[in-house]
Every structure is written in C-alpha cells, then in structure tokens.
PDB file of C-alpha atoms and ligand atoms in Angstrom:
ATOM      1  CA  MET A   1     108.833  91.048 126.374  1.00 46.00           C
ATOM      2  CA  SER A   2     109.148  87.449 127.313  1.00 47.00           C
ATOM      3  CA  ARG A   3     112.386  85.361 127.860  1.00 46.00           C
ATOM      4  CA  HIS A   4     110.402  81.921 125.880  1.00 52.00           C
ATOM      5  CA  TYR A   5     110.847  84.012 122.340  1.00 50.00           C
ATOM      6  CA  ALA A   6     114.585  84.881 122.567  1.00 53.00           C
ATOM      7  CA  PRO A   7     116.132  81.625 120.766  1.00 58.00           C
ATOM      8  CA  LYS A   8     113.322  81.591 118.291  1.00 89.00           C
ATOM      9  CA  TYR A   9     114.334  85.300 116.703  1.00 93.00           C
ATOM     10  CA  ASP A  10     117.146  83.477 114.468  1.00 92.00           C
ATOM     11  CA  GLU A  11     115.166  80.579 113.192  1.00 93.00           C
ATOM     12  CA  THR A  12     111.953  82.841 111.858  1.00 95.00           C
ATOM     13  CA  VAL A  13     115.038  85.394 110.103  1.00 96.00           C
ATOM     14  CA  ALA A  14     117.141  82.680 108.449  1.00 95.00           C
ATOM     15  CA  TRP A  15     113.617  80.690 107.233  1.00 96.00           C
ATOM     16  CA  ILE A  16     112.341  84.370 105.599  1.00 96.00           C
ATOM     17  CA  ARG A  17     115.694  84.323 104.235  1.00 96.00           C
ATOM     18  CA  SER A  18     115.973  81.048 102.501  1.00 95.00           C
ATOM     19  CA  LYS A  19     112.728  82.017 101.055  1.00 95.00           C
ATOM     20  CA  CYS A  20     113.879  85.621  99.423  1.00 94.00           C
ATOM     21  CA  PRO A  21     116.644  86.291  96.737  1.00 94.00           C
ATOM     22  CA  PRO A  22     119.780  88.229  97.268  1.00 94.00           C
ATOM     23  CA  SER A  23     117.922  91.494  96.789  1.00 93.00           C
ATOM     24  CA  LEU A  24     115.890  91.204  99.803  1.00 95.00           C
ATOM     25  CA  GLN A  25     117.364  89.227 102.195  1.00 95.00           C
ATOM     26  CA  HIS A  26     118.333  92.402 104.206  1.00 95.00           C
ATOM     27  CA  VAL A  27     115.386  95.062 104.156  1.00 96.00           C
ATOM     28  CA  HIS A  28     115.686  98.864 105.352  1.00 95.00           C
ATOM     29  CA  ILE A  29     112.472 100.021 106.083  1.00 96.00           C
ATOM     30  CA  ALA A  30     108.860  98.311 106.745  1.00 97.00           C
ATOM     31  CA  VAL A  31     105.442  99.138 106.636  1.00 96.00           C
ATOM     32  CA  ILE A  32     102.510  98.218 108.762  1.00 96.00           C
ATOM     33  CA  CYS A  33      99.792  98.129 106.682  1.00 94.00           C
ATOM     34  CA  GLY A  34      96.375  99.093 109.722  1.00 90.00           C
ATOM     35  CA  SER A  35      93.320  97.845 109.402  1.00 84.00           C
ATOM     36  CA  GLY A  36      91.897  98.400 106.104  1.00 82.00           C
ATOM     37  CA  LEU A  37      95.270  99.922 104.713  1.00 86.00           C
ATOM     38  CA  SER A  38      96.468  96.638 103.126  1.00 87.00           C
ATOM     39  CA  GLY A  39      96.318  98.461 100.201  1.00 85.00           C
ATOM     40  CA  LEU A  40      99.880 100.555 101.156  1.00 90.00           C
ATOM     41  CA  VAL A  41     101.483  97.372  99.361  1.00 90.00           C
ATOM     42  CA  ASP A  42     100.137  97.853  95.710  1.00 89.00           C
ATOM     43  CA  SER A  43     102.486 101.245  96.079  1.00 88.00           C
ATOM     44  CA  VAL A  44     105.819  98.496  95.859  1.00 90.00           C
ATOM     45  CA  ASP A  45     108.197  98.379  92.069  1.00 88.00           C
ATOM     46  CA  LYS A  46     106.270  96.983  90.222  1.00 89.00           C
ATOM     47  CA  ASP A  47     109.053  95.727  88.095  1.00 91.00           C
ATOM     48  CA  ARG A  48     111.569  94.215  90.622  1.00 92.00           C
ATOM     49  CA  GLU A  49     110.807  90.303  92.534  1.00 93.00           C
ATOM     50  CA  LYS A  50     108.593  90.309  95.377  1.00 94.00           C
ATOM     51  CA  VAL A  51     107.634  87.621  97.682  1.00 95.00           C
ATOM     52  CA  VAL A  52     105.093  87.147  99.182  1.00 96.00           C
ATOM     53  CA  ILE A  53     104.907  84.740 102.509  1.00 96.00           C
ATOM     54  CA  PRO A  54     101.418  83.930 104.979  1.00 95.00           C
ATOM     55  CA  TYR A  55     101.790  84.420 108.813  1.00 94.00           C
ATOM     56  CA  LYS A  56     100.355  80.988 109.027  1.00 92.00           C
ATOM     57  CA  ASP A  57     104.083  79.861 107.529  1.00 93.00           C
ATOM     58  CA  ILE A  58     106.207  81.662 109.117  1.00 94.00           C
ATOM     59  CA  PRO A  59     107.932  80.132 112.053  1.00 92.00           C
ATOM     60  CA  HIS A  60     107.274  81.399 115.259  1.00 89.00           C
ATOM     61  CA  PHE A  61     104.574  84.027 114.114  1.00 90.00           C
ATOM     62  CA  ALA A  62     101.059  84.427 115.432  1.00 85.00           C
ATOM     63  CA  THR A  63      97.899  84.252 112.662  1.00 83.00           C
ATOM     64  CA  SER A  64      96.430  87.522 112.168  1.00 79.00           C
ATOM     65  CA  THR A  65      92.187  86.750 112.787  1.00 79.00           C
ATOM     66  CA  VAL A  66      91.376  91.227 112.789  1.00 72.00           C
ATOM     67  CA  GLN A  67      88.786  91.873 109.170  1.00 76.00           C
ATOM     68  CA  GLY A  68      90.887  93.946 106.898  1.00 70.00           C
ATOM     69  CA  HIS A  69      94.292  92.388 108.386  1.00 65.00           C
ATOM     70  CA  PRO A  70      95.423  89.540 105.648  1.00 77.00           C
ATOM     71  CA  GLY A  71      97.760  88.262 107.108  1.00 91.00           C
ATOM     72  CA  ASN A  72     101.164  88.273 105.155  1.00 94.00           C
ATOM     73  CA  LEU A  73     104.528  89.371 105.085  1.00 96.00           C
ATOM     74  CA  VAL A  74     105.594  91.401 102.031  1.00 96.00           C
ATOM     75  CA  LEU A  75     109.367  91.942 101.063  1.00 97.00           C
ATOM     76  CA  ALA A  76     109.581  93.619  97.771  1.00 96.00           C
ATOM     77  CA  HIS A  77     111.576  97.388  96.544  1.00 95.00           C
ATOM     78  CA  LEU A  78     110.082 100.435  96.716  1.00 94.00           C
ATOM     79  CA  ASN A  79     111.797 103.169  95.598  1.00 90.00           C
ATOM     80  CA  SER A  80     114.302 100.925  94.657  1.00 91.00           C
ATOM     81  CA  ILE A  81     114.770 100.309  98.142  1.00 93.00           C
ATOM     82  CA  PRO A  82     114.099  96.209  99.739  1.00 96.00           C
ATOM     83  CA  THR A  83     110.513  97.248 102.316  1.00 96.00           C
ATOM     84  CA  ALA A  84     109.014  94.500 104.319  1.00 97.00           C
ATOM     85  CA  PHE A  85     105.045  94.965 104.392  1.00 96.00           C
ATOM     86  CA  MET A  86     103.185  93.407 107.061  1.00 95.00           C
ATOM     87  CA  VAL A  87     100.071  93.310 105.539  1.00 94.00           C
ATOM     88  CA  GLY A  88      98.340  92.612 108.845  1.00 92.00           C
ATOM     89  CA  ARG A  89      99.108  93.057 112.582  1.00 92.00           C
ATOM     90  CA  PHE A  90      98.401  90.761 115.423  1.00 92.00           C
ATOM     91  CA  HIS A  91      96.983  92.586 118.217  1.00 93.00           C
ATOM     92  CA  PHE A  92      96.724  91.891 121.692  1.00 93.00           C
ATOM     93  CA  TYR A  93      93.014  91.467 121.994  1.00 94.00           C
ATOM     94  CA  GLU A  94      93.201  88.536 119.792  1.00 92.00           C
ATOM     95  CA  GLY A  95      94.376  86.783 122.801  1.00 91.00           C
ATOM     96  CA  HIS A  96      98.195  87.429 121.523  1.00 89.00           C
ATOM     97  CA  ASP A  97     100.679  88.019 124.473  1.00 89.00           C
ATOM     98  CA  LEU A  98     102.815  90.991 123.865  1.00 92.00           C
ATOM     99  CA  ALA A  99     105.233  89.637 122.894  1.00 90.00           C
ATOM    100  CA  LEU A 100     103.776  87.712 120.508  1.00 91.00           C
ATOM    101  CA  THR A 101     102.180  90.643 119.051  1.00 92.00           C
ATOM    102  CA  THR A 102     105.410  92.537 118.315  1.00 95.00           C
ATOM    103  CA  TYR A 103     107.718  89.612 117.896  1.00 95.00           C
ATOM    104  CA  PRO A 104     107.449  91.180 114.439  1.00 96.00           C
ATOM    105  CA  VAL A 105     108.962  94.209 114.893  1.00 97.00           C
ATOM    106  CA  ARG A 106     112.106  92.439 116.077  1.00 96.00           C
ATOM    107  CA  VAL A 107     112.502  90.488 113.741  1.00 96.00           C
ATOM    108  CA  LEU A 108     112.368  93.138 111.068  1.00 97.00           C
ATOM    109  CA  ALA A 109     115.071  94.677 113.141  1.00 97.00           C
ATOM    110  CA  LEU A 110     116.591  91.593 112.760  1.00 96.00           C
ATOM    111  CA  LEU A 111     116.733  91.390 108.535  1.00 97.00           C
ATOM    112  CA  GLY A 112     118.019  95.076 108.686  1.00 96.00           C
ATOM    113  CA  VAL A 113     114.950  97.276 108.830  1.00 97.00           C
ATOM    114  CA  HIS A 114     116.524 101.158 110.331  1.00 96.00           C
ATOM    115  CA  THR A 115     112.856 102.965 109.380  1.00 96.00           C
ATOM    116  CA  LEU A 116     109.263 101.695 110.501  1.00 97.00           C
ATOM    117  CA  ILE A 117     106.280 103.562 108.911  1.00 97.00           C
ATOM    118  CA  VAL A 118     103.549 102.223 111.104  1.00 97.00           C
ATOM    119  CA  THR A 119      99.674 102.904 110.296  1.00 96.00           C
ATOM    120  CA  ASN A 120      96.622 102.921 111.978  1.00 96.00           C
ATOM    121  CA  ALA A 121      92.599 103.210 111.655  1.00 95.00           C
ATOM    122  CA  ALA A 122      91.910 105.119 114.752  1.00 96.00           C
ATOM    123  CA  GLY A 123      89.194 107.307 116.515  1.00 96.00           C
ATOM    124  CA  GLY A 124      89.130 111.381 116.280  1.00 97.00           C
ATOM    125  CA  LEU A 125      88.644 112.399 120.181  1.00 96.00           C
ATOM    126  CA  ASN A 126      90.370 115.996 118.629  1.00 96.00           C
ATOM    127  CA  GLU A 127      87.286 117.568 117.762  1.00 93.00           C
ATOM    128  CA  ALA A 128      88.413 119.420 114.833  1.00 95.00           C
ATOM    129  CA  TYR A 129      89.526 115.957 113.176  1.00 96.00           C
ATOM    130  CA  VAL A 130      86.742 114.256 110.667  1.00 94.00           C
ATOM    131  CA  PRO A 131      86.945 111.086 109.059  1.00 94.00           C
ATOM    132  CA  GLY A 132      89.156 110.893 106.314  1.00 95.00           C
ATOM    133  CA  ASP A 133      91.400 112.982 108.244  1.00 96.00           C
ATOM    134  CA  VAL A 134      95.161 111.663 108.306  1.00 97.00           C
ATOM    135  CA  MET A 135      97.258 111.945 111.125  1.00 98.00           C
ATOM    136  CA  ALA A 136     101.312 112.208 111.838  1.00 98.00           C
ATOM    137  CA  ILE A 137     101.548 110.826 114.954  1.00 98.00           C
ATOM    138  CA  LYS A 138     104.047 112.710 117.261  1.00 98.00           C
ATOM    139  CA  ASP A 139     103.462 110.748 120.459  1.00 98.00           C
ATOM    140  CA  HIS A 140     101.608 108.262 122.515  1.00 98.00           C
ATOM    141  CA  ILE A 141     100.038 107.492 126.015  1.00 98.00           C
ATOM    142  CA  SER A 142      99.732 103.621 125.910  1.00 97.00           C
ATOM    143  CA  VAL A 143      96.760 103.826 128.464  1.00 95.00           C
ATOM    144  CA  ALA A 144      97.711  99.926 128.472  1.00 93.00           C
ATOM    145  CA  GLY A 145     101.190 100.222 128.721  1.00 92.00           C
ATOM    146  CA  LEU A 146     100.871 102.751 132.104  1.00 92.00           C
ATOM    147  CA  GLY A 147      98.380  99.413 133.082  1.00 90.00           C
ATOM    148  CA  GLY A 148     101.650  97.046 133.206  1.00 90.00           C
ATOM    149  CA  ARG A 149     100.939  95.933 129.310  1.00 93.00           C
ATOM    150  CA  ASN A 150     104.649  96.964 127.817  1.00 95.00           C
ATOM    151  CA  PRO A 151     105.351  94.581 125.505  1.00 95.00           C
ATOM    152  CA  LEU A 152     109.259  94.941 127.375  1.00 95.00           C
ATOM    153  CA  ILE A 153     108.249  92.910 130.285  1.00 93.00           C
ATOM    154  CA  GLY A 154     110.252  90.535 131.303  1.00 90.00           C
ATOM    155  CA  ALA A 155     113.682  89.681 130.949  1.00 90.00           C
ATOM    156  CA  ASN A 156     115.437  92.332 129.195  1.00 93.00           C
ATOM    157  CA  GLU A 157     117.491  91.534 125.658  1.00 91.00           C
ATOM    158  CA  GLU A 158     120.398  92.626 125.502  1.00 91.00           C
ATOM    159  CA  ARG A 159     120.981  92.573 121.968  1.00 92.00           C
ATOM    160  CA  PHE A 160     117.964  94.461 120.800  1.00 95.00           C
ATOM    161  CA  GLY A 161     118.238  97.423 123.116  1.00 95.00           C
ATOM    162  CA  PRO A 162     118.768  98.532 127.542  1.00 95.00           C
ATOM    163  CA  ARG A 163     116.846  97.620 129.820  1.00 95.00           C
ATOM    164  CA  PHE A 164     115.377 101.212 130.332  1.00 96.00           C
ATOM    165  CA  PRO A 165     115.049 102.889 126.782  1.00 96.00           C
ATOM    166  CA  ALA A 166     113.614 106.611 126.120  1.00 95.00           C
ATOM    167  CA  MET A 167     110.053 106.714 124.768  1.00 96.00           C
ATOM    168  CA  SER A 168     110.682 110.875 124.851  1.00 96.00           C
ATOM    169  CA  ASP A 169     111.766 110.875 121.541  1.00 94.00           C
ATOM    170  CA  ALA A 170     109.763 107.910 120.498  1.00 97.00           C
ATOM    171  CA  TYR A 171     108.340 109.674 117.239  1.00 98.00           C
ATOM    172  CA  ASP A 172     111.341 110.663 115.203  1.00 97.00           C
ATOM    173  CA  PRO A 173     110.772 114.356 114.202  1.00 97.00           C
ATOM    174  CA  ASP A 174     113.363 114.016 110.660  1.00 96.00           C
ATOM    175  CA  LEU A 175     110.690 111.640 109.921  1.00 97.00           C
ATOM    176  CA  ARG A 176     107.527 113.444 110.499  1.00 98.00           C
ATOM    177  CA  ARG A 177     108.311 116.296 108.136  1.00 97.00           C
ATOM    178  CA  THR A 178     108.736 114.135 105.657  1.00 97.00           C
ATOM    179  CA  PHE A 179     105.402 113.710 105.423  1.00 97.00           C
ATOM    180  CA  PHE A 180     104.290 117.099 105.815  1.00 97.00           C
ATOM    181  CA  ARG A 181     106.494 117.773 102.988  1.00 97.00           C
ATOM    182  CA  ALA A 182     105.456 115.126 100.841  1.00 97.00           C
ATOM    183  CA  VAL A 183     101.225 115.936 102.015  1.00 97.00           C
ATOM    184  CA  LYS A 184     102.649 119.654 101.025  1.00 97.00           C
ATOM    185  CA  GLU A 185     103.563 118.121  97.773  1.00 96.00           C
ATOM    186  CA  LEU A 186     101.099 115.396  97.249  1.00 96.00           C
ATOM    187  CA  GLY A 187      98.455 119.330  98.042  1.00 96.00           C
ATOM    188  CA  MET A 188      96.770 116.878 100.898  1.00 95.00           C
ATOM    189  CA  GLN A 189      96.850 119.982 103.284  1.00 95.00           C
ATOM    190  CA  SER A 190      93.210 119.876 103.988  1.00 94.00           C
ATOM    191  CA  ILE A 191      93.041 116.770 105.343  1.00 95.00           C
ATOM    192  CA  ALA A 192      96.664 115.670 107.559  1.00 97.00           C
ATOM    193  CA  ARG A 193      97.133 116.204 111.026  1.00 98.00           C
ATOM    194  CA  GLU A 194      99.613 115.851 113.869  1.00 98.00           C
ATOM    195  CA  GLY A 195      98.622 114.892 117.064  1.00 98.00           C
ATOM    196  CA  THR A 196      98.868 112.346 120.375  1.00 98.00           C
ATOM    197  CA  TYR A 197      97.138 108.734 119.956  1.00 98.00           C
ATOM    198  CA  CYS A 198      95.759 107.048 122.558  1.00 98.00           C
ATOM    199  CA  TYR A 199      95.973 103.436 122.896  1.00 97.00           C
ATOM    200  CA  VAL A 200      93.668 101.129 124.529  1.00 97.00           C
ATOM    201  CA  ALA A 201      94.288  97.667 124.735  1.00 95.00           C
ATOM    202  CA  GLY A 202      90.013  96.707 123.322  1.00 92.00           C
ATOM    203  CA  PRO A 203      88.240  95.517 121.638  1.00 96.00           C
ATOM    204  CA  SER A 204      85.530  97.101 122.754  1.00 95.00           C
ATOM    205  CA  TYR A 205      85.307 100.758 121.878  1.00 96.00           C
ATOM    206  CA  GLU A 206      85.437 103.068 124.694  1.00 95.00           C
ATOM    207  CA  THR A 207      82.703 104.108 126.874  1.00 94.00           C
ATOM    208  CA  ARG A 208      82.204 108.190 126.639  1.00 93.00           C
ATOM    209  CA  GLY A 209      83.690 108.660 130.271  1.00 93.00           C
ATOM    210  CA  GLU A 210      86.654 106.540 128.908  1.00 96.00           C
ATOM    211  CA  ALA A 211      86.971 108.641 125.788  1.00 95.00           C
ATOM    212  CA  ARG A 212      86.809 111.825 127.434  1.00 94.00           C
ATOM    213  CA  LEU A 213      89.429 111.363 129.882  1.00 96.00           C
ATOM    214  CA  LEU A 214      91.378 110.207 126.807  1.00 97.00           C
ATOM    215  CA  VAL A 215      90.834 114.501 125.351  1.00 96.00           C
ATOM    216  CA  GLN A 216      91.412 115.746 129.080  1.00 96.00           C
ATOM    217  CA  ALA A 217      94.984 113.865 128.234  1.00 97.00           C
ATOM    218  CA  GLY A 218      95.822 115.564 125.094  1.00 97.00           C
ATOM    219  CA  GLY A 219      95.349 112.983 122.845  1.00 98.00           C
ATOM    220  CA  ASP A 220      93.950 113.758 119.680  1.00 98.00           C
ATOM    221  CA  ALA A 221      93.153 109.835 118.666  1.00 98.00           C
ATOM    222  CA  VAL A 222      92.555 106.216 119.432  1.00 98.00           C
ATOM    223  CA  GLY A 223      93.422 102.706 118.355  1.00 97.00           C
ATOM    224  CA  MET A 224      94.282  99.467 119.543  1.00 97.00           C
ATOM    225  CA  SER A 225      97.630  98.723 118.461  1.00 96.00           C
ATOM    226  CA  THR A 226     100.911 100.774 116.949  1.00 97.00           C
ATOM    227  CA  ALA A 227     101.813 101.359 121.006  1.00 97.00           C
ATOM    228  CA  PRO A 228     103.222  97.887 121.897  1.00 97.00           C
ATOM    229  CA  GLU A 229     105.571  98.180 118.190  1.00 97.00           C
ATOM    230  CA  VAL A 230     106.523 101.606 119.025  1.00 98.00           C
ATOM    231  CA  VAL A 231     108.215 100.081 122.059  1.00 97.00           C
ATOM    232  CA  ALA A 232     109.663  97.100 120.205  1.00 97.00           C
ATOM    233  CA  ALA A 233     111.392  99.122 117.672  1.00 98.00           C
ATOM    234  CA  ARG A 234     112.472 101.579 119.434  1.00 98.00           C
ATOM    235  CA  HIS A 235     114.559  98.923 121.544  1.00 97.00           C
ATOM    236  CA  ALA A 236     115.931  97.818 118.613  1.00 96.00           C
ATOM    237  CA  GLY A 237     116.992 101.415 117.614  1.00 96.00           C
ATOM    238  CA  ILE A 238     114.607 101.856 114.589  1.00 97.00           C
ATOM    239  CA  ARG A 239     113.118 105.253 114.147  1.00 97.00           C
ATOM    240  CA  VAL A 240     110.043 105.313 113.455  1.00 98.00           C
ATOM    241  CA  LEU A 241     106.834 107.762 111.420  1.00 97.00           C
ATOM    242  CA  GLY A 242     103.473 106.698 112.611  1.00 97.00           C
ATOM    243  CA  ILE A 243     100.411 107.624 110.625  1.00 97.00           C
ATOM    244  CA  SER A 244      96.765 107.446 111.230  1.00 97.00           C
ATOM    245  CA  LEU A 245      93.914 107.433 109.087  1.00 95.00           C
ATOM    246  CA  ILE A 246      91.010 108.946 111.523  1.00 96.00           C
ATOM    247  CA  THR A 247      88.511 106.629 110.727  1.00 95.00           C
ATOM    248  CA  ASN A 248      85.546 107.904 113.189  1.00 94.00           C
ATOM    249  CA  ARG A 249      84.617 110.567 115.767  1.00 94.00           C
ATOM    250  CA  VAL A 250      84.672 109.035 119.474  1.00 94.00           C
ATOM    251  CA  PRO A 251      81.174 110.140 121.159  1.00 90.00           C
ATOM    252  CA  TYR A 252      82.588 111.526 124.569  1.00 88.00           C
ATOM    253  CA  ARG A 253      79.973 113.838 125.867  1.00 85.00           C
ATOM    254  CA  PRO A 254      78.232 112.247 129.154  1.00 83.00           C
ATOM    255  CA  VAL A 255      75.464 110.437 128.244  1.00 82.00           C
ATOM    256  CA  PRO A 256      72.728 111.415 128.495  1.00 81.00           C
ATOM    257  CA  SER A 257      70.340 111.569 131.144  1.00 83.00           C
ATOM    258  CA  VAL A 258      66.760 110.169 131.057  1.00 85.00           C
ATOM    259  CA  SER A 259      65.878 110.633 134.338  1.00 84.00           C
ATOM    260  CA  HIS A 260      64.030 114.079 133.756  1.00 84.00           C
ATOM    261  CA  GLU A 261      62.206 112.385 131.121  1.00 85.00           C
ATOM    262  CA  ILE A 262      60.466 109.886 134.329  1.00 89.00           C
ATOM    263  CA  LEU A 263      60.155 112.235 136.505  1.00 88.00           C
ATOM    264  CA  GLY A 264      59.477 115.569 134.733  1.00 85.00           C
ATOM    265  CA  THR A 265      62.414 117.455 135.560  1.00 86.00           C
ATOM    266  CA  PRO A 266      64.472 120.224 133.940  1.00 82.00           C
ATOM    267  CA  VAL A 267      66.983 118.650 131.424  1.00 78.00           C
ATOM    268  CA  PRO A 268      70.385 118.838 132.503  1.00 76.00           C
ATOM    269  CA  PRO A 269      71.930 122.426 131.090  1.00 74.00           C
ATOM    270  CA  ALA A 270      75.093 120.615 129.989  1.00 71.00           C
ATOM    271  CA  GLU A 271      73.006 118.095 127.415  1.00 72.00           C
ATOM    272  CA  LYS A 272      70.422 120.774 125.972  1.00 69.00           C
ATOM    273  CA  ASN A 273      71.240 121.396 122.255  1.00 65.00           C
ATOM    274  CA  GLN A 274      73.706 118.623 121.765  1.00 69.00           C
ATOM    275  CA  ALA A 275      74.249 117.361 118.413  1.00 68.00           C
ATOM    276  CA  PRO A 276      73.815 113.235 117.767  1.00 69.00           C
ATOM    277  CA  GLU A 277      77.093 111.817 117.997  1.00 77.00           C
ATOM    278  CA  GLN A 278      77.379 108.406 116.167  1.00 79.00           C
ATOM    279  CA  VAL A 279      78.412 105.262 117.328  1.00 80.00           C
ATOM    280  CA  VAL A 280      81.158 103.585 115.835  1.00 82.00           C
ATOM    281  CA  ASN A 281      81.625  99.751 114.580  1.00 86.00           C
ATOM    282  CA  HIS A 282      84.212  97.875 112.660  1.00 89.00           C
ATOM    283  CA  GLU A 283      82.624  98.022 108.903  1.00 86.00           C
ATOM    284  CA  GLU A 284      82.879 101.701 109.343  1.00 86.00           C
ATOM    285  CA  VAL A 285      86.326 102.378 110.046  1.00 87.00           C
ATOM    286  CA  LEU A 286      87.143  99.167 107.139  1.00 87.00           C
ATOM    287  CA  GLU A 287      84.705 101.994 105.044  1.00 84.00           C
ATOM    288  CA  VAL A 288      86.605 104.840 105.132  1.00 85.00           C
ATOM    289  CA  SER A 289      89.982 103.114 104.928  1.00 86.00           C
ATOM    290  CA  ALA A 290      88.902 101.642 101.498  1.00 87.00           C
ATOM    291  CA  MET A 291      87.645 105.659 100.648  1.00 87.00           C
ATOM    292  CA  ARG A 292      91.838 107.021 101.559  1.00 90.00           C
ATOM    293  CA  ALA A 293      93.447 104.087 100.490  1.00 88.00           C
ATOM    294  CA  LYS A 294      94.834 105.546  96.946  1.00 89.00           C
ATOM    295  CA  GLU A 295      95.813 108.767  98.619  1.00 91.00           C
ATOM    296  CA  LEU A 296      97.401 106.676 100.776  1.00 91.00           C
ATOM    297  CA  GLN A 297      99.305 105.066  98.613  1.00 91.00           C
ATOM    298  CA  GLY A 298     101.074 108.082  96.496  1.00 92.00           C
ATOM    299  CA  LEU A 299     101.348 109.980 100.443  1.00 94.00           C
ATOM    300  CA  VAL A 300     103.709 105.962 100.720  1.00 93.00           C
ATOM    301  CA  ARG A 301     105.158 106.586  98.354  1.00 93.00           C
ATOM    302  CA  LYS A 302     106.286 110.249  98.209  1.00 94.00           C
ATOM    303  CA  ILE A 303     107.386 109.266 101.906  1.00 95.00           C
ATOM    304  CA  PHE A 304     109.957 106.757 100.210  1.00 94.00           C
ATOM    305  CA  GLU A 305     111.323 109.490  97.885  1.00 93.00           C
ATOM    306  CA  LEU A 306     111.787 112.191 100.178  1.00 94.00           C
ATOM    307  CA  LEU A 307     113.390 109.919 102.766  1.00 90.00           C
ATOM    308  CA  PRO A 308     115.781 111.124 105.023  1.00 81.00           C
ATOM    309  CA  PRO A 309     119.390 109.200 105.039  1.00 79.00           C
ATOM    310  CA  PRO A 310     119.051 106.048 106.838  1.00 76.00           C
ATOM    311  CA  PRO A 311     120.466 106.301 110.573  1.00 75.00           C
ATOM    312  CA  PRO A 312     124.061 105.461 111.659  1.00 72.00           C
ATOM    313  CA  THR A 313     123.648 100.897 111.217  1.00 66.00           C
ATOM    314  CA  ARG A 314     123.618  99.587 114.877  1.00 58.00           C
ATOM    315  CA  SER A 315     124.250  95.707 115.542  1.00 55.00           C
ATOM    316  CA  THR A 316     121.338  93.779 117.308  1.00 54.00           C
ATOM    317  CA  HIS A 317     123.952  90.262 116.618  1.00 48.00           C
TER     318      HIS A 317
HETATM  319  O1  R1P B   1      95.227  99.286 114.707  1.00 95.78           O
HETATM  320  P1  R1P B   1      94.558  98.645 113.523  1.00 95.78           P
HETATM  321  O2  R1P B   1      95.392  97.376 113.385  1.00 95.78           O
HETATM  322  O3  R1P B   1      94.218  99.842 112.240  1.00 95.78           O
HETATM  323  O4  R1P B   1      92.656  98.699 113.955  1.00 95.78           O
HETATM  324  C1  R1P B   1      91.932  99.318 114.580  1.00 95.78           C
HETATM  325  O5  R1P B   1      90.924  99.266 114.313  1.00 95.78           O
HETATM  326  C2  R1P B   1      90.200  98.158 114.880  1.00 95.78           C
HETATM  327  C3  R1P B   1      89.093  98.374 115.357  1.00 95.78           C
HETATM  328  O6  R1P B   1      88.112  98.825 113.758  1.00 95.78           O
HETATM  329  C4  R1P B   1      91.333  97.850 116.235  1.00 95.78           C
HETATM  330  O7  R1P B   1      92.133  96.444 115.970  1.00 95.78           O
HETATM  331  C5  R1P B   1      92.131  99.332 115.917  1.00 95.78           C
HETATM  332  O8  R1P B   1      93.366  99.037 116.616  1.00 95.78           O
END
C-alpha cells in the first residue's frame, strides 16, 4: 500500500465520525456489497439511526463508476450491532491503484471493524454450480496478486499489520460455519456452496483458455474484486467471511475449431456433442443478483443473529 495514503486515514476517519451520532462512531462489522447486491443494506434495523454518506463526499475516497455499485457508505445497526455497509466498491479495473481500491478497508479497521462480510457477483467455474448459487469462499487465488498486483506493495503500514502477513487462513472457518448454520436454518441448502474464488483484474471477462487454467488451478468461481480487500483486511487483523453469488457459468471448453468446415476434414473428437455455452455480460450479472436479492438479505440478517463472539481487540493506533 503506497505511503502516499498513510497520513490520510485519520482525516477520513475523523470526517466520517463527525457525520455520525455517538452510537455509530465505532462500528464492529462491515459488509461490502457486490455488483447488484446493494439491497443487502435494506436488512438494517429500521428503528435505529442510519447515516448515508456518498463516497464522493468522503475525503480521500475514490468514487464508484460501475453499474450496480451506487457508491454510498451507510452506517446503521443490524441486529443491534453498529455496522458499516459499503454500498458499492472500487475495482482496480476502474483505474484506481490497489491502495485506493482497498483504502476503505483500512478506514473501516480504524472505525473499529473486527469482522468483514465481503460479497461479490462471480462467474461459476465449477461444473456443478448454476447461476443463483451462493458460495462461501474458503480460499482465493489472486491471479493478479501473483502477477505483482498486491495491495500491500509499498512501505508497510506497521500500525495495521506486519510486513509479511499470512493468508493461508484468510477466510475464517468459524464464520463459514456460521454461514452454513444460517443456510440450514433458512432451508437454503440446495443453493449453498463452498469453494475457491479466483481474482482476475478485469474488466474483460476470461477467455476460454484463461478460464480453463483457473479450473485446473482449483478455482470454483471467478471475479474482479474481493481478494485485494481481503488481503488488506487480514493484514489489519480483521476476520473475513466471503460470499460469492454465482451469476453466470463461465465458458471454458476449448474454442470450437472451424477448419473442418472449410477443409472437409473430420470434426476433432473433443468438439463433438458440445452443449452450447453462454457468453457472459454485466446485465446478466445484475439480473441474477436482483433475483437473489431478498434471499441474500435474509441470509445476511441470519448470519448476524448467529455470529460467533468477536475476536480479542488489537489496536491499530
Ligand atoms: O465483484 P463485484 O464487484 O461483485 O462485480 C463483479 O461483476 C463485475 C462484472 O460483471 C465485475 O466487477 C465483477 O468483479
């Protein structure tokens, strides 16, 4: 994370606190809403204070430019827990560097957040997944991170965490258990999954060859967000639950050859009887998110009801 941003966290935090009533000046949980999932904020307690701050007003924040990401920080209570909702997120492909993309996560850490629920829309790589499935993330493969795009690159901010943070336990098993308890109570077993999320920089969707590589690497879903936020959160000692809504199936069978059509040679055996695969687009992603909006709200509320006790506090000051 670039040193350039270091002095600004406190300014942002002080500014946000100045807009909040005392009950919301320290928040414990944060929810990042993925593409088309801004309805998650509707699960907040209706009879309590609620503060809505557009990102464009927040000092040193970027602004959201992607459809389905309204761009508001909402501070409210959920199941009486003071909670921050990022209604819309920043993506690297919007042109923000990763320090700016993940800046809000560090601001949330300073606001008191110990638990992050990060959600996204993702393409299904796993053969068994269908659009509408909801996947608890158990691990991620940051393709962009392995290629040198890690939000922690730059001078280490010791106040948040160590130079070399572990990521082998990035997705908290107790929080995943809570996710599945909530799934069970709500009878959502048939759509619940647990898998590995692959992070690609985007904004182009994957070629078939790229998608195949991710499948072979053990990926179950793919998207263009989440991993940088999780790396920044884990560095700051925040425990994480990641939830992917599978919005489409990612085509990964080899691109059909056309040579035989012209040359009259036999069709390559691997290409016989291929069922058609659909090309993905962002409208479809938003449609599936809208279709599952209510269920996901219910799921998040239930998760809040069942959350395990918070981890011991660690000062970031
Ligand atoms: O990850 P979220 O923000 O949910 O959005 C997903 O949807 C967009 C592509 O349709 C990409 O931004 C991808 O990452």
